[in-house]
Short mmCIF file of N, CA, C and O in Angstrom, two decimals:
data_model
loop_
_atom_site.label_atom_id
_atom_site.label_comp_id
_atom_site.label_asym_id
_atom_site.label_seq_id
_atom_site.Cartn_x
_atom_site.Cartn_y
_atom_site.Cartn_z
N UNK A 18 4.60 -16.36 -12.27
CA UNK A 18 3.62 -15.86 -11.31
C UNK A 18 3.65 -14.33 -11.35
O UNK A 18 4.66 -13.74 -11.04
N UNK A 19 2.59 -13.74 -11.74
CA UNK A 19 2.48 -12.30 -11.60
C UNK A 19 2.16 -12.01 -10.13
O UNK A 19 1.70 -12.89 -9.41
N UNK A 20 2.43 -10.79 -9.70
CA UNK A 20 2.17 -10.42 -8.31
C UNK A 20 1.54 -9.04 -8.30
O UNK A 20 1.32 -8.44 -9.35
N UNK A 21 1.23 -8.52 -7.11
CA UNK A 21 0.64 -7.20 -7.00
C UNK A 21 1.61 -6.21 -6.38
O UNK A 21 2.32 -6.53 -5.43
N UNK A 22 1.59 -5.02 -6.93
CA UNK A 22 2.20 -3.85 -6.31
C UNK A 22 1.01 -3.04 -5.81
O UNK A 22 0.11 -2.72 -6.59
N UNK A 23 0.97 -2.74 -4.52
CA UNK A 23 -0.15 -2.01 -3.95
C UNK A 23 0.35 -0.65 -3.47
O UNK A 23 1.29 -0.56 -2.68
N UNK A 24 -0.29 0.39 -3.97
CA UNK A 24 0.07 1.79 -3.71
C UNK A 24 -0.90 2.32 -2.67
O UNK A 24 -2.12 2.26 -2.86
N UNK A 25 -0.38 2.83 -1.55
CA UNK A 25 -1.21 3.32 -0.46
C UNK A 25 -0.69 4.69 -0.02
O UNK A 25 0.51 4.84 0.24
N UNK A 26 -1.58 5.68 0.08
CA UNK A 26 -1.16 6.99 0.56
C UNK A 26 -1.48 7.13 2.05
O UNK A 26 -2.42 6.52 2.56
N UNK A 27 -0.66 7.96 2.74
CA UNK A 27 -0.75 8.14 4.19
C UNK A 27 -0.53 9.61 4.54
O UNK A 27 0.19 10.32 3.83
N UNK A 28 -1.07 10.06 5.68
CA UNK A 28 -0.90 11.46 6.06
C UNK A 28 0.52 11.81 6.50
O UNK A 28 0.92 12.97 6.43
N UNK A 29 1.29 10.82 6.95
CA UNK A 29 2.63 11.09 7.45
C UNK A 29 3.46 9.81 7.45
O UNK A 29 2.95 8.71 7.21
N UNK A 30 4.75 9.98 7.71
CA UNK A 30 5.68 8.84 7.67
C UNK A 30 5.38 7.83 8.77
O UNK A 30 5.49 6.62 8.57
N UNK A 31 4.98 8.31 9.93
CA UNK A 31 4.65 7.41 11.04
C UNK A 31 3.52 6.46 10.67
O UNK A 31 3.59 5.25 10.92
N UNK A 32 2.48 6.99 10.06
CA UNK A 32 1.35 6.15 9.64
C UNK A 32 1.78 5.17 8.55
O UNK A 32 1.39 4.00 8.58
N UNK A 33 2.57 5.63 7.60
CA UNK A 33 3.04 4.75 6.52
C UNK A 33 3.83 3.58 7.11
O UNK A 33 3.64 2.43 6.69
N UNK A 34 4.70 3.86 8.07
CA UNK A 34 5.47 2.79 8.71
C UNK A 34 4.57 1.86 9.52
O UNK A 34 4.75 0.64 9.50
N UNK A 35 3.58 2.42 10.21
CA UNK A 35 2.65 1.61 11.00
C UNK A 35 1.90 0.64 10.10
O UNK A 35 1.79 -0.55 10.41
N UNK A 36 1.38 1.13 8.99
CA UNK A 36 0.63 0.28 8.06
C UNK A 36 1.55 -0.78 7.45
O UNK A 36 1.20 -1.96 7.40
N UNK A 37 2.71 -0.37 6.97
CA UNK A 37 3.63 -1.34 6.37
C UNK A 37 4.04 -2.42 7.36
O UNK A 37 4.04 -3.61 7.03
N UNK A 38 4.36 -2.02 8.58
CA UNK A 38 4.76 -3.01 9.59
C UNK A 38 3.61 -3.95 9.94
O UNK A 38 3.82 -5.15 10.16
N UNK A 39 2.38 -3.43 9.99
CA UNK A 39 1.20 -4.24 10.25
C UNK A 39 1.04 -5.31 9.17
O UNK A 39 0.82 -6.49 9.46
N UNK A 40 1.20 -4.91 7.91
CA UNK A 40 1.08 -5.85 6.80
C UNK A 40 2.23 -6.87 6.81
O UNK A 40 2.01 -8.06 6.54
N UNK A 41 3.42 -6.41 7.13
CA UNK A 41 4.57 -7.33 7.22
C UNK A 41 4.40 -8.32 8.37
O UNK A 41 4.65 -9.52 8.21
N UNK A 42 3.95 -7.82 9.53
CA UNK A 42 3.75 -8.70 10.69
C UNK A 42 2.76 -9.81 10.39
O UNK A 42 2.90 -10.93 10.88
N UNK A 43 1.74 -9.49 9.59
CA UNK A 43 0.74 -10.50 9.23
C UNK A 43 1.17 -11.36 8.05
O UNK A 43 0.42 -12.23 7.62
N UNK A 44 2.35 -11.09 7.51
CA UNK A 44 2.88 -11.80 6.34
C UNK A 44 1.98 -11.64 5.12
O UNK A 44 1.94 -12.50 4.24
N UNK A 45 1.27 -10.52 5.06
CA UNK A 45 0.42 -10.23 3.90
C UNK A 45 1.21 -9.64 2.75
O UNK A 45 0.76 -9.68 1.61
N UNK A 46 2.37 -9.05 3.05
CA UNK A 46 3.24 -8.49 2.02
C UNK A 46 4.67 -8.95 2.29
O UNK A 46 5.03 -9.28 3.42
N UNK A 47 5.47 -8.97 1.23
CA UNK A 47 6.87 -9.37 1.36
C UNK A 47 7.77 -8.19 1.69
O UNK A 47 8.79 -8.35 2.35
N UNK A 48 7.40 -7.01 1.22
CA UNK A 48 8.22 -5.82 1.47
C UNK A 48 7.42 -4.56 1.16
O UNK A 48 6.35 -4.63 0.57
N UNK A 49 7.98 -3.45 1.57
CA UNK A 49 7.35 -2.17 1.29
C UNK A 49 8.39 -1.08 1.12
O UNK A 49 9.47 -1.16 1.72
N UNK A 50 8.07 -0.11 0.31
CA UNK A 50 8.91 1.07 0.13
C UNK A 50 8.07 2.28 0.56
O UNK A 50 6.90 2.36 0.22
N UNK A 51 8.69 3.20 1.26
CA UNK A 51 7.99 4.36 1.79
C UNK A 51 8.75 5.62 1.40
O UNK A 51 9.97 5.69 1.59
N UNK A 52 8.01 6.61 0.86
CA UNK A 52 8.68 7.85 0.48
C UNK A 52 7.69 9.02 0.48
O UNK A 52 6.49 8.82 0.35
N UNK A 53 8.20 10.25 0.63
CA UNK A 53 7.33 11.43 0.65
C UNK A 53 6.86 11.81 -0.75
O UNK A 53 7.57 11.61 -1.74
N UNK A 54 5.64 12.36 -0.80
CA UNK A 54 5.07 12.84 -2.06
C UNK A 54 4.31 14.15 -1.79
O UNK A 54 4.03 14.48 -0.64
N UNK A 55 3.96 14.86 -2.84
CA UNK A 55 3.03 15.97 -2.77
C UNK A 55 1.81 15.57 -3.58
O UNK A 55 1.94 15.15 -4.73
N UNK A 56 0.63 15.67 -2.97
CA UNK A 56 -0.61 15.26 -3.64
C UNK A 56 -1.49 16.47 -3.91
O UNK A 56 -1.56 17.40 -3.11
N UNK A 57 -2.20 16.43 -5.04
CA UNK A 57 -3.21 17.42 -5.38
C UNK A 57 -4.48 16.64 -5.68
O UNK A 57 -4.46 15.68 -6.45
N UNK A 58 -5.60 17.03 -5.05
CA UNK A 58 -6.83 16.26 -5.20
C UNK A 58 -8.05 17.09 -4.79
O UNK A 58 -7.93 18.10 -4.11
N UNK A 59 -9.21 16.64 -5.23
CA UNK A 59 -10.46 17.26 -4.82
C UNK A 59 -10.89 16.69 -3.48
O UNK A 59 -10.91 15.47 -3.28
N UNK A 60 -11.24 17.57 -2.52
CA UNK A 60 -11.77 17.15 -1.22
C UNK A 60 -12.69 18.24 -0.69
O UNK A 60 -12.28 19.40 -0.62
N UNK A 61 -13.90 17.89 -0.34
CA UNK A 61 -14.89 18.84 0.19
C UNK A 61 -15.07 20.04 -0.72
O UNK A 61 -15.02 21.19 -0.28
N UNK A 62 -15.25 19.78 -2.00
CA UNK A 62 -15.55 20.80 -3.01
C UNK A 62 -14.39 21.75 -3.30
O UNK A 62 -14.60 22.81 -3.90
N UNK A 63 -13.18 21.41 -2.87
CA UNK A 63 -12.02 22.27 -3.12
C UNK A 63 -10.84 21.42 -3.57
O UNK A 63 -10.75 20.23 -3.23
N UNK A 64 -9.93 22.04 -4.27
CA UNK A 64 -8.68 21.37 -4.61
C UNK A 64 -7.73 21.53 -3.44
O UNK A 64 -7.51 22.63 -2.93
N UNK A 65 -7.20 20.42 -2.98
CA UNK A 65 -6.24 20.41 -1.87
C UNK A 65 -4.85 20.05 -2.39
O UNK A 65 -4.72 19.29 -3.35
N UNK A 66 -3.85 20.61 -1.76
CA UNK A 66 -2.45 20.29 -2.02
C UNK A 66 -1.83 19.94 -0.68
O UNK A 66 -1.78 20.80 0.21
N UNK A 67 -1.40 18.71 -0.53
CA UNK A 67 -0.89 18.25 0.76
C UNK A 67 0.38 17.42 0.60
O UNK A 67 0.54 16.72 -0.39
N UNK A 68 1.22 17.50 1.59
CA UNK A 68 2.34 16.57 1.68
C UNK A 68 1.82 15.27 2.28
O UNK A 68 1.03 15.29 3.23
N UNK A 69 2.20 14.16 1.70
CA UNK A 69 1.81 12.85 2.19
C UNK A 69 3.00 11.91 2.08
O UNK A 69 4.06 12.30 1.59
N UNK A 70 2.80 10.70 2.53
CA UNK A 70 3.76 9.63 2.30
C UNK A 70 3.03 8.52 1.58
O UNK A 70 1.84 8.31 1.78
N UNK A 71 3.74 7.84 0.69
CA UNK A 71 3.16 6.70 -0.02
C UNK A 71 3.96 5.46 0.36
O UNK A 71 5.17 5.53 0.59
N UNK A 72 3.24 4.36 0.48
CA UNK A 72 3.92 3.07 0.60
C UNK A 72 3.56 2.24 -0.61
O UNK A 72 2.42 2.29 -1.10
N UNK A 73 4.53 1.56 -1.12
CA UNK A 73 4.33 0.61 -2.21
C UNK A 73 4.73 -0.74 -1.64
O UNK A 73 5.88 -0.95 -1.27
N UNK A 74 3.75 -1.64 -1.54
CA UNK A 74 3.99 -2.97 -0.97
C UNK A 74 3.80 -4.01 -2.06
O UNK A 74 3.06 -3.80 -3.02
N UNK A 75 4.50 -5.13 -1.91
CA UNK A 75 4.43 -6.19 -2.91
C UNK A 75 3.91 -7.46 -2.26
O UNK A 75 4.33 -7.83 -1.16
N UNK A 76 2.99 -8.13 -2.97
CA UNK A 76 2.39 -9.35 -2.45
C UNK A 76 1.86 -10.21 -3.59
O UNK A 76 1.80 -9.77 -4.74
N UNK A 77 1.46 -11.42 -3.24
CA UNK A 77 0.85 -12.28 -4.26
C UNK A 77 -0.60 -11.87 -4.46
O UNK A 77 -1.23 -11.25 -3.59
N UNK A 78 -1.14 -12.19 -5.64
CA UNK A 78 -2.49 -11.76 -6.02
C UNK A 78 -3.55 -12.19 -5.02
O UNK A 78 -4.49 -11.45 -4.75
N UNK A 79 -3.42 -13.38 -4.47
CA UNK A 79 -4.46 -13.91 -3.57
C UNK A 79 -4.58 -13.12 -2.27
O UNK A 79 -5.55 -13.29 -1.53
N UNK A 80 -3.63 -12.25 -1.96
CA UNK A 80 -3.68 -11.47 -0.72
C UNK A 80 -4.39 -10.12 -0.86
O UNK A 80 -4.52 -9.39 0.13
N UNK A 81 -4.87 -9.78 -2.03
CA UNK A 81 -5.46 -8.46 -2.28
C UNK A 81 -6.54 -8.11 -1.26
O UNK A 81 -6.46 -7.08 -0.59
N UNK A 82 -7.57 -8.92 -1.13
CA UNK A 82 -8.69 -8.60 -0.23
C UNK A 82 -8.23 -8.50 1.22
O UNK A 82 -8.67 -7.62 1.96
N UNK A 83 -7.33 -9.38 1.64
CA UNK A 83 -6.83 -9.34 3.02
C UNK A 83 -6.03 -8.07 3.27
O UNK A 83 -6.12 -7.48 4.36
N UNK A 84 -5.24 -7.63 2.30
CA UNK A 84 -4.47 -6.38 2.44
C UNK A 84 -5.43 -5.20 2.56
O UNK A 84 -5.27 -4.35 3.44
N UNK A 85 -6.43 -5.14 1.71
CA UNK A 85 -7.41 -4.03 1.77
C UNK A 85 -8.06 -3.99 3.15
O UNK A 85 -8.13 -2.93 3.78
N UNK A 86 -8.54 -5.10 3.65
CA UNK A 86 -9.20 -5.14 4.96
C UNK A 86 -8.24 -4.73 6.07
O UNK A 86 -8.62 -3.98 6.98
N UNK A 87 -7.01 -5.21 6.02
CA UNK A 87 -6.02 -4.87 7.05
C UNK A 87 -5.70 -3.39 7.05
O UNK A 87 -5.59 -2.76 8.11
N UNK A 88 -5.55 -2.79 5.87
CA UNK A 88 -5.25 -1.36 5.78
C UNK A 88 -6.45 -0.55 6.26
O UNK A 88 -6.30 0.37 7.08
N UNK A 89 -7.64 -0.87 5.77
CA UNK A 89 -8.83 -0.11 6.16
C UNK A 89 -9.07 -0.17 7.67
O UNK A 89 -9.58 0.80 8.25
N UNK A 90 -8.69 -1.24 8.30
CA UNK A 90 -8.92 -1.40 9.74
C UNK A 90 -8.10 -0.43 10.59
O UNK A 90 -8.50 -0.06 11.69
N UNK A 91 -6.93 0.01 10.08
CA UNK A 91 -6.06 0.87 10.89
C UNK A 91 -5.75 2.23 10.26
O UNK A 91 -5.13 3.07 10.89
N UNK A 92 -6.19 2.46 9.02
CA UNK A 92 -5.84 3.69 8.31
C UNK A 92 -6.69 4.86 8.81
O UNK A 92 -7.90 4.74 8.99
N UNK A 93 -6.08 6.04 9.02
CA UNK A 93 -6.84 7.18 9.54
C UNK A 93 -7.70 7.92 8.52
O UNK A 93 -8.59 8.67 8.90
N UNK A 94 -7.45 7.73 7.22
CA UNK A 94 -8.22 8.47 6.22
C UNK A 94 -9.64 7.95 6.12
O UNK A 94 -9.89 6.75 6.21
N UNK A 95 -10.57 8.88 5.89
CA UNK A 95 -11.96 8.52 5.63
C UNK A 95 -12.07 7.69 4.35
O UNK A 95 -12.84 6.74 4.26
N UNK A 96 -11.29 8.08 3.34
CA UNK A 96 -11.26 7.37 2.06
C UNK A 96 -9.79 7.10 1.69
O UNK A 96 -9.17 7.88 0.97
N UNK A 97 -9.22 6.02 2.21
CA UNK A 97 -7.81 5.75 1.89
C UNK A 97 -7.65 5.30 0.43
O UNK A 97 -8.53 4.66 -0.13
N UNK A 98 -6.52 5.66 -0.15
CA UNK A 98 -6.16 5.18 -1.49
C UNK A 98 -5.42 3.86 -1.31
O UNK A 98 -4.32 3.84 -0.74
N UNK A 99 -6.01 2.79 -1.79
CA UNK A 99 -5.39 1.46 -1.77
C UNK A 99 -5.55 0.92 -3.19
O UNK A 99 -6.63 0.46 -3.57
N UNK A 100 -4.52 1.04 -3.98
CA UNK A 100 -4.60 0.76 -5.41
C UNK A 100 -3.71 -0.42 -5.78
O UNK A 100 -2.53 -0.42 -5.45
N UNK A 101 -4.27 -1.39 -6.49
CA UNK A 101 -3.46 -2.53 -6.92
C UNK A 101 -3.03 -2.39 -8.37
O UNK A 101 -3.78 -1.90 -9.21
N UNK A 102 -1.81 -2.84 -8.62
CA UNK A 102 -1.24 -2.85 -9.95
C UNK A 102 -0.62 -4.22 -10.14
O UNK A 102 0.23 -4.63 -9.33
N UNK A 103 -1.04 -4.94 -11.18
CA UNK A 103 -0.43 -6.24 -11.44
C UNK A 103 0.95 -6.02 -12.06
O UNK A 103 1.13 -5.13 -12.89
N UNK A 104 1.89 -6.83 -11.62
CA UNK A 104 3.27 -6.66 -12.07
C UNK A 104 3.93 -8.01 -12.31
O UNK A 104 3.46 -9.04 -11.83
N UNK A 105 5.01 -7.98 -13.04
CA UNK A 105 5.86 -9.14 -13.25
C UNK A 105 7.29 -8.69 -13.01
O UNK A 105 7.63 -7.53 -13.24
N UNK A 106 8.11 -9.62 -12.53
CA UNK A 106 9.52 -9.31 -12.27
C UNK A 106 10.35 -10.54 -12.62
O UNK A 106 9.82 -11.57 -13.06
N UNK A 107 11.65 -10.43 -12.36
CA UNK A 107 12.50 -11.59 -12.57
C UNK A 107 12.03 -12.73 -11.66
O UNK A 107 11.45 -12.51 -10.60
N UNK A 108 12.24 -13.96 -12.11
CA UNK A 108 11.69 -15.13 -11.43
C UNK A 108 12.16 -15.23 -9.99
O UNK A 108 11.37 -15.57 -9.09
N UNK A 109 13.41 -14.93 -9.72
CA UNK A 109 13.92 -15.02 -8.35
C UNK A 109 13.17 -14.07 -7.42
O UNK A 109 12.86 -14.42 -6.28
N UNK A 110 12.87 -12.86 -7.88
CA UNK A 110 12.14 -11.90 -7.06
C UNK A 110 10.71 -12.36 -6.82
O UNK A 110 10.19 -12.30 -5.70
N UNK A 111 10.05 -12.84 -7.87
CA UNK A 111 8.69 -13.35 -7.71
C UNK A 111 8.65 -14.55 -6.76
O UNK A 111 7.73 -14.66 -5.95
N UNK A 112 9.63 -15.42 -6.85
CA UNK A 112 9.71 -16.57 -5.94
C UNK A 112 9.88 -16.09 -4.50
O UNK A 112 9.30 -16.67 -3.57
N UNK A 113 10.67 -15.05 -4.31
CA UNK A 113 10.89 -14.50 -2.97
C UNK A 113 9.58 -13.94 -2.40
O UNK A 113 9.26 -14.18 -1.24
N UNK A 114 8.82 -13.20 -3.20
CA UNK A 114 7.53 -12.68 -2.75
C UNK A 114 6.63 -13.82 -2.31
O UNK A 114 6.01 -13.78 -1.23
N UNK A 115 6.55 -14.84 -3.13
CA UNK A 115 5.69 -16.00 -2.81
C UNK A 115 6.14 -16.68 -1.51
O UNK A 115 5.32 -17.03 -0.67
N UNK A 116 7.44 -16.82 -1.33
CA UNK A 116 7.97 -17.50 -0.14
C UNK A 116 7.77 -16.69 1.14
O UNK A 116 7.62 -17.25 2.23
N UNK A 117 7.75 -15.36 1.04
CA UNK A 117 7.69 -14.51 2.22
C UNK A 117 6.28 -14.10 2.62
O UNK A 117 6.11 -13.43 3.65
N UNK A 118 5.28 -14.48 1.85
CA UNK A 118 3.90 -14.13 2.19
C UNK A 118 3.10 -15.39 2.46
O UNK A 118 3.43 -16.47 1.96
N UNK A 119 2.05 -15.24 3.26
CA UNK A 119 1.22 -16.41 3.53
C UNK A 119 0.04 -16.45 2.59
O UNK A 119 -0.25 -15.54 1.89
#
């Protein structure tokens, strides 16, 4: 079973934790990792450099649309980054993801 790694950027650690906990509470993801990053991007015709936090959450493929809707419903960004990456891992880890998500 392949699964998804979903990469989401946030304005701060509090928001990253709020989003991750929301997804965990709904059993849409099995786990999440949160860490600080520095981002460079185009916004309003200028290059911006900002400190952000990223969360990387893991879930089964069938939860993609539900995760996107759940994040968009509570995320403060006008255009949040919600990026999916298909992944494979050792069988025990993949089984754990499947067992911990609905």
